[in-house]
Short mmCIF file of C-alpha atoms in Angstrom, two decimals:
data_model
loop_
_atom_site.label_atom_id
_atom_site.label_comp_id
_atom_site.label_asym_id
_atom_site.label_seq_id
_atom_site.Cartn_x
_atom_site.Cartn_y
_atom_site.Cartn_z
CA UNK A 9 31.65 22.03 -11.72
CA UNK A 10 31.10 18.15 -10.19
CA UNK A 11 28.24 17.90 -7.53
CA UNK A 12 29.13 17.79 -3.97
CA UNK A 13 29.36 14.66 -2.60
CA UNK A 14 25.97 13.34 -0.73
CA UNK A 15 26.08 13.65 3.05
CA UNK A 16 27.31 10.16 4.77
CA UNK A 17 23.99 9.99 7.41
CA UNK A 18 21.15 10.65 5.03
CA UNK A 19 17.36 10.27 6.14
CA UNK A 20 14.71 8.98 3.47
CA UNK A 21 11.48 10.21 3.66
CA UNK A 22 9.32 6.44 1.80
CA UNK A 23 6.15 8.11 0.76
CA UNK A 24 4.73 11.16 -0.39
CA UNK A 25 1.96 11.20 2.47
CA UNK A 26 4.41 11.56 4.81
CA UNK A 27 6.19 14.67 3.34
CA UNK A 28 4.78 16.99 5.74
CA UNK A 29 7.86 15.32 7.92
CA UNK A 30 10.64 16.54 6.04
CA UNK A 31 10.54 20.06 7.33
CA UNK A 32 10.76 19.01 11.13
CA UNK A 33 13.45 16.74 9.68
CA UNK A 34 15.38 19.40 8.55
CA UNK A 35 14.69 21.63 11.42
CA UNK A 36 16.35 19.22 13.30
CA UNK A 37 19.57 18.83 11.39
CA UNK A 38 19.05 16.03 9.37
CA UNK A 39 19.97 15.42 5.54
CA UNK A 40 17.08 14.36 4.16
CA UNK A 41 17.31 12.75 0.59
CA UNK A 42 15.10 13.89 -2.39
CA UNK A 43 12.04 12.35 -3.34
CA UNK A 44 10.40 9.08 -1.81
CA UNK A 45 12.70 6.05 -3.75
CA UNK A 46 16.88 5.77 -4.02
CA UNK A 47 18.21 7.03 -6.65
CA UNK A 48 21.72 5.76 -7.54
CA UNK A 49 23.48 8.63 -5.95
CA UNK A 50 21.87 9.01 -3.13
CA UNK A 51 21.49 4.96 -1.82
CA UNK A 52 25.06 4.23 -0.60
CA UNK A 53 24.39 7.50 1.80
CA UNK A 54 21.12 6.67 2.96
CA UNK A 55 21.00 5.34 6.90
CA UNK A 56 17.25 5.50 7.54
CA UNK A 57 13.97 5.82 6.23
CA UNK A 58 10.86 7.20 8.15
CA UNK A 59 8.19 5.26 6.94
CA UNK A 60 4.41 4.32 7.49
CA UNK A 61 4.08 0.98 8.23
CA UNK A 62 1.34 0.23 6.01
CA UNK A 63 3.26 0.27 3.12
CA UNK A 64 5.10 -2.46 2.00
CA UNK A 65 9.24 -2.06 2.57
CA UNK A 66 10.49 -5.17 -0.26
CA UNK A 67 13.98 -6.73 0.69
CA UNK A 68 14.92 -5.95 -3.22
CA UNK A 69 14.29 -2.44 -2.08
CA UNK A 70 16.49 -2.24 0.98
CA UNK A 71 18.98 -5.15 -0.82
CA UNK A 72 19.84 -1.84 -2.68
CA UNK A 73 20.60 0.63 0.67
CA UNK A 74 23.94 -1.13 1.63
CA UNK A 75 24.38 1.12 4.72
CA UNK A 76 21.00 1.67 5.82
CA UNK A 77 20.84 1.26 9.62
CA UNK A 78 17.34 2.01 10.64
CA UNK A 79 13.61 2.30 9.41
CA UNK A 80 11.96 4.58 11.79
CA UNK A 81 8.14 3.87 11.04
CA UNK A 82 5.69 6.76 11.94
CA UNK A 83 2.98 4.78 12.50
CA UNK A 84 2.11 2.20 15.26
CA UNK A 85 1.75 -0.69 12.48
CA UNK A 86 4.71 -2.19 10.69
CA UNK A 87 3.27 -4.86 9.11
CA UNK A 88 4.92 -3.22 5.64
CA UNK A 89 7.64 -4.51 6.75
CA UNK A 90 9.37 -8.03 7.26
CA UNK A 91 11.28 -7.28 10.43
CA UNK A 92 13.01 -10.19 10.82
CA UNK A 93 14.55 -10.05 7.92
CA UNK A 94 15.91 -6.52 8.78
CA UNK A 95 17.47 -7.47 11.92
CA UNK A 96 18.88 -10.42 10.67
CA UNK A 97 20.97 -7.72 8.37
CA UNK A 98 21.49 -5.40 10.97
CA UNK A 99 18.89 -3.01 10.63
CA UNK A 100 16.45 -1.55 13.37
CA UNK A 101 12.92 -1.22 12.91
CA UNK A 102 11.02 1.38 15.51
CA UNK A 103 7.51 2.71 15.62
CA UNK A 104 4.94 4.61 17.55
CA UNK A 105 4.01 2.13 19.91
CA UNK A 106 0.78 2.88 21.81
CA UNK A 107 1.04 7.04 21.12
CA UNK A 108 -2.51 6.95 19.34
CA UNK A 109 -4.70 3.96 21.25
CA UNK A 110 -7.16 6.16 22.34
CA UNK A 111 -7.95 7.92 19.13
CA UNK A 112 -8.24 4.51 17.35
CA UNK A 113 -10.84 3.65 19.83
CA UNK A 114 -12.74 6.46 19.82
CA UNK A 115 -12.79 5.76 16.22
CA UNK A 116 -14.11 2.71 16.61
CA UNK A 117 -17.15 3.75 18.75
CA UNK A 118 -17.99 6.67 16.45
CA UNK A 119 -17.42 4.13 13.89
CA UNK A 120 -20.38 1.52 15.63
CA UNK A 121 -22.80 4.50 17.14
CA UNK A 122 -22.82 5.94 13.18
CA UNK A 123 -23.80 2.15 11.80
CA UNK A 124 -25.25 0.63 14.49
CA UNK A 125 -27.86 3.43 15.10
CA UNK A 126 -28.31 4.55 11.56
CA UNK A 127 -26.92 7.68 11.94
CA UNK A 128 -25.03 8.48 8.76
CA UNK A 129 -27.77 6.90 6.57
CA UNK A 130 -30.33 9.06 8.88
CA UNK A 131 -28.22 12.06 7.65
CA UNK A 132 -28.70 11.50 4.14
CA UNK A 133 -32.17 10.71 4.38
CA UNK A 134 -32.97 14.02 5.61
CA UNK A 135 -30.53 16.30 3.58
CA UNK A 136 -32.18 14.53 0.25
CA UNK A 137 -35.53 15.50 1.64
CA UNK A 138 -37.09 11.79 2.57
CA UNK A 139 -37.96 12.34 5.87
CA UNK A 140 -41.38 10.23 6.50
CA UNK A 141 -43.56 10.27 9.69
CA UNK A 142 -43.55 6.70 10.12
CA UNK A 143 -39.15 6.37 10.35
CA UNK A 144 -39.04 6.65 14.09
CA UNK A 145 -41.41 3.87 14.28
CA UNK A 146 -38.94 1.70 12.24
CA UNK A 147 -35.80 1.95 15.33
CA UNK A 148 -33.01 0.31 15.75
CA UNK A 149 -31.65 -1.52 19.11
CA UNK A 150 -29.94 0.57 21.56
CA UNK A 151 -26.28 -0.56 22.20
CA UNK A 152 -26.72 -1.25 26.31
CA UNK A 153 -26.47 -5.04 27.12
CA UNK A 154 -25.39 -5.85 23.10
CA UNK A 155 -22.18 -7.89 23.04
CA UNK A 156 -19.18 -6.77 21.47
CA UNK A 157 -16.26 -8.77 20.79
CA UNK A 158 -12.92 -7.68 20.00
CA UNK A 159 -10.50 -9.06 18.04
CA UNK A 160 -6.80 -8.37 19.55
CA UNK A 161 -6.90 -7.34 23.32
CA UNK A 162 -3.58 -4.74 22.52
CA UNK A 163 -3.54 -1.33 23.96
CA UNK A 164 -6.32 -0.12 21.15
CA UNK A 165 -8.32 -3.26 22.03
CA UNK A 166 -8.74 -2.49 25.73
CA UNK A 167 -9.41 1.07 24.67
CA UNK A 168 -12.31 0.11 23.00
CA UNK A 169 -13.64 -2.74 25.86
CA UNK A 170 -13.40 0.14 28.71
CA UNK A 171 -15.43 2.60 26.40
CA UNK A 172 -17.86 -0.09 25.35
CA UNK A 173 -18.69 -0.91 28.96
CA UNK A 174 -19.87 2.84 29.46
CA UNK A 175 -22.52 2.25 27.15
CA UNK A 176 -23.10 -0.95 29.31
CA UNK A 177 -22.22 -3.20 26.61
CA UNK A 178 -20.74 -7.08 27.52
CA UNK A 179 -17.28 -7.58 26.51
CA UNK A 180 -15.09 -10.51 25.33
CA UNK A 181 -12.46 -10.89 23.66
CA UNK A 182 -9.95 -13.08 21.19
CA UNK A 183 -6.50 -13.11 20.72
CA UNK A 184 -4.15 -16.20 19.63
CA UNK A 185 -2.45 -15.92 22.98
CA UNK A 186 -3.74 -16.17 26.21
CA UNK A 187 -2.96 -12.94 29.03
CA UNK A 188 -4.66 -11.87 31.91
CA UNK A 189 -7.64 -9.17 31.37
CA UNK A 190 -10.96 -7.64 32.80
CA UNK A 191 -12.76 -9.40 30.32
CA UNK A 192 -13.55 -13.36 29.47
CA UNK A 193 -11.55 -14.60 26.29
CA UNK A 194 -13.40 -16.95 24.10
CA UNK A 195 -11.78 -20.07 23.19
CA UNK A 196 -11.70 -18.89 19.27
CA UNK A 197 -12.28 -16.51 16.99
CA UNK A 198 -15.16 -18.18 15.77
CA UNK A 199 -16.72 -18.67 18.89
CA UNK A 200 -16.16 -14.82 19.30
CA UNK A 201 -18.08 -14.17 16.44
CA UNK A 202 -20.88 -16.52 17.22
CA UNK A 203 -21.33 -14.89 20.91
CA UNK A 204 -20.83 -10.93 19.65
CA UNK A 205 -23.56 -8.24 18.00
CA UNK A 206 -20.25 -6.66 17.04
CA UNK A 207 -17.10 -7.79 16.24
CA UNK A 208 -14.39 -5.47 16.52
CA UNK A 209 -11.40 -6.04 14.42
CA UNK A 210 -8.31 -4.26 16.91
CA UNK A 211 -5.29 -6.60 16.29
CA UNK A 212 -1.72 -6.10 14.75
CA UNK A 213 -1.36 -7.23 11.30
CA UNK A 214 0.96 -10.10 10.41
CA UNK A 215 1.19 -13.14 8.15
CA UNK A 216 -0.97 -15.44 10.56
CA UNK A 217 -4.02 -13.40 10.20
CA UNK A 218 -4.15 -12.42 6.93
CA UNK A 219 -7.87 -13.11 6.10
CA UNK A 220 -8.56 -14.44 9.49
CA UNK A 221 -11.83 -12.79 9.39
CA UNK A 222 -13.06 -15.02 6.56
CA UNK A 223 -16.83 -15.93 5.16
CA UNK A 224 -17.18 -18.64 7.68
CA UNK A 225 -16.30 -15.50 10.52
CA UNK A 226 -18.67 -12.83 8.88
CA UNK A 227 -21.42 -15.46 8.60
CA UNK A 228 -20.93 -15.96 12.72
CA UNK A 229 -21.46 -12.74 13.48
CA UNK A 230 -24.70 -12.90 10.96
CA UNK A 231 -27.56 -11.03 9.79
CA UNK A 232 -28.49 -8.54 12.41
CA UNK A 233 -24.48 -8.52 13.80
CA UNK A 234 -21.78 -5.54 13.06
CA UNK A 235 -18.11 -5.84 11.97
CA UNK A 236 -15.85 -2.89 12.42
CA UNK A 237 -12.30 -2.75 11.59
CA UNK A 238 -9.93 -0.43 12.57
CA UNK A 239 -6.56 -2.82 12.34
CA UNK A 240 -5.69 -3.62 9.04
CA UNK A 241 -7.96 -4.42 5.95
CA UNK A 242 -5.87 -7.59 5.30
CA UNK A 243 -7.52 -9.01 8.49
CA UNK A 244 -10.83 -9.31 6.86
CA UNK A 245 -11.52 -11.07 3.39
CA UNK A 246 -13.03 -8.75 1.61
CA UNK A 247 -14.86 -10.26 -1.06
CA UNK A 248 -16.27 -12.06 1.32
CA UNK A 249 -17.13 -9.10 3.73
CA UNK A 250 -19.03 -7.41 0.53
CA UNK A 251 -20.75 -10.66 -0.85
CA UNK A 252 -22.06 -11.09 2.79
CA UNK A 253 -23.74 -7.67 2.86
CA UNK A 254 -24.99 -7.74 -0.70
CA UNK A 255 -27.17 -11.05 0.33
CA UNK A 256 -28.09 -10.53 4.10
CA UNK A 257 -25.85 -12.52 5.66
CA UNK A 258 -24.11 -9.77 7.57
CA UNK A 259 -26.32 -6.87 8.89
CA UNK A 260 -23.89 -4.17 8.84
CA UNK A 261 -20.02 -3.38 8.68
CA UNK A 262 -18.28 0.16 9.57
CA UNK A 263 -14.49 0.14 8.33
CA UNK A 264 -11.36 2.63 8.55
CA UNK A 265 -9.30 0.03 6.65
CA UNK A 266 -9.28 -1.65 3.10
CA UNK A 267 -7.46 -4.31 1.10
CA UNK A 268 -6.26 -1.94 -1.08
CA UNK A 269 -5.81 1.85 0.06
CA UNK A 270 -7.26 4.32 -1.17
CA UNK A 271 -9.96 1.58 -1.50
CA UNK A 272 -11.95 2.29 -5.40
CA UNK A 273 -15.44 4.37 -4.78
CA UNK A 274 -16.70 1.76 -7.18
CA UNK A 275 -16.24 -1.10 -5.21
CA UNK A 276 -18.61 0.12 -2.45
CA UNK A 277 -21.00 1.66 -4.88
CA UNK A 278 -23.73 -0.96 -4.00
CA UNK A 279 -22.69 -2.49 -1.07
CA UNK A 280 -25.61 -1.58 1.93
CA UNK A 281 -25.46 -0.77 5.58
CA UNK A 282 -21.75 0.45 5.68
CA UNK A 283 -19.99 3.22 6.88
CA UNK A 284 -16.59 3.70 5.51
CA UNK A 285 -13.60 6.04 6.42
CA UNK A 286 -10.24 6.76 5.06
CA UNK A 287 -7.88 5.14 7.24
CA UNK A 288 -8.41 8.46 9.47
CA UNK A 289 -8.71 6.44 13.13
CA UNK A 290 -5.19 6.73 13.97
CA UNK A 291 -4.58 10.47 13.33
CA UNK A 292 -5.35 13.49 15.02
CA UNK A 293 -3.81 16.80 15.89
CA UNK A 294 -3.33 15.28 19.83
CA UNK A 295 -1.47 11.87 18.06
CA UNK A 296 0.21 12.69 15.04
CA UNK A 297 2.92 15.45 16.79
CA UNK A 298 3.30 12.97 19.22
CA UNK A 299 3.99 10.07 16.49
CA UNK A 300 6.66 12.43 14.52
CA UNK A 301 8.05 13.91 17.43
CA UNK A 302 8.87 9.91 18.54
CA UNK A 303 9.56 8.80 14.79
CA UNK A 304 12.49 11.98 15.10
CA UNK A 305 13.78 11.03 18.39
CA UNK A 306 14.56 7.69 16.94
CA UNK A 307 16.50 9.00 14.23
CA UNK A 308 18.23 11.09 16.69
CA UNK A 309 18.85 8.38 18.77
CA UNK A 310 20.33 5.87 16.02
CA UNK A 311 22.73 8.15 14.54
CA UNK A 312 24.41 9.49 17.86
CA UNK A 313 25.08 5.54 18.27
CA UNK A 314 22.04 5.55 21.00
CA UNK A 315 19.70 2.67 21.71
CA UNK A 316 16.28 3.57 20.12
CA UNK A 317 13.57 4.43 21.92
CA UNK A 318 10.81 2.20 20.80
CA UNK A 319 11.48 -0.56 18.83
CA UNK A 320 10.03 -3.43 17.45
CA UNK A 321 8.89 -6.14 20.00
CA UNK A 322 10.79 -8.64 18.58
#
């Protein structure tokens, strides 16, 4: 007996961390395909893919989805993908635009109270018993009156800047184009870095920043200054980042992101004064439902022949 034909409108799930979709995929009616890649019979039937932005979407990929209509990204990032080249074949690109600002930002304070104030080194000091008299007499600053810059004044980016001035912190900010805001923009990136105690890295990640934050940035911001990222780890070069903090040209640096994710242990093995995270800013039980239950409604949307809900900016 032959194998029923595939369904005409089927939905590709891209990668196995987002397989905890497919159920509320299929509870909603959809076909979803097998597995996380095309497979010969399946690719002429596929119309979208719910994806995470992240992770890169080649054209010799989709070259080989002739009908595919629609990549309905779960995340708020897209830079995985090139979008113009989609639209310029016809295909949509939507994503979770704004749904989990506030979570990134808290991130990002927890992210500068844990370096900044020593707390997750302070945690390990005591749990492998080297807890001296004399360690509150070494303290760190408090964070009222530092300066914190931020990189990308977007929804996360202002986020941040209105929970940074309730620890009475000064705020500026950098972006490549100018808008109106509660808070001075310096006239570059650099200068941002030169003026800031911390540099927060907030912006969308595309091909003009990639390594914008670069060994002549991280030596700005300097010995006793604080880099946290919570964009993209292709904002920041790397290399540099570690080489910095190895010799004392950067104090500290607190990240969510990495060039390559999952970033190796080895890499950070020993690299001081940094708190690191696994990509986690973005995702909590209040944002994820929210982020899936949009990434659905897109899919919905595109094949009843609807307008999407949130795409692309283009």
């Amino acid at each position: 007996m032959s194998e029923p034909p595939m369904p005409a409108r089927l939905v590709m799930i891209s990668h196995e961390m987002l397989e905890p979709v497919r159920r509320p995929l299929e509870a909603a009616g959809f076909q979803v395909a097998p597995g996380h890649a095309p497979s010969d019979e399946t690719r002429e039937a596929i119309r979208v893919i719910v994806h995470a932005g992240e992770v890169p979407l080649t054209p010799e990929l989709l070259e080989r989805l002739p009908n595919l209509g629609l990549i309905a990204c779960v995340s708020v990032g897209y830079d995985g993908i090139d979008v113009g080249w989609c639209r310029k074949r016809g295909i949509e690109v939507t994503h979770a635009k704004g749904l989990n600002a506030d979570d990134v930002a808290d991130h990002a304070i927890g992210l500068i109270l844990a370096s900044w104030r020593n707390i997750v080194a302070g945690d390990q000091v005591v749990r492998a018993g080297g807890w001296r008299g004399d360690d509150r007499l070494r303290p760190r600053p408090g964070l009222k009156g530092r300066k914190l810059g931020i990189m990308g004044l977007g929804a996360i980016g202002e986020a941040v800047a209105r929970r940074a001035e309730a620890f009475g912190m000064e705020v500026a900010w950098w972006g490549p184009n100018p808008k109106p805001a509660a808070w001075p923009r310096a006239d570059s990136l650099l200068a941002l870095a030169r003026e800031s105690d911390i540099l927060v890295v907030a912006c969308r990640a595309d091909a003009s920043n990639r390594g914008a934050v670069s060994g002549t940035i991280i030596e700005a911001v300097g010995p006793r200054g604080l880099i946290v990222n919570v964009a993209r780890g292709s904002i920041i070069d790397e290399d540099a980042l570690i080489a910095a903090l190895k010799d004392g040209r950067l104090g500290r640096a607190a990240l969510d992101v990495f060039a390559e994710e999952p970033t190796p242990a080895s890499r950070w093995a020993d690299v001081p004064n940094t708190v690191l995270t696994p990509h986690t800013a973005g995702g909590t039980v209040d944002s994820i439902p929210r982020m899936v239950a949009q990434a659905l409604e897109n899919v919905r949307l595109f094949l009843a022949g609807e307008p999407v809900a949130s795409p692309v900016a283009a």
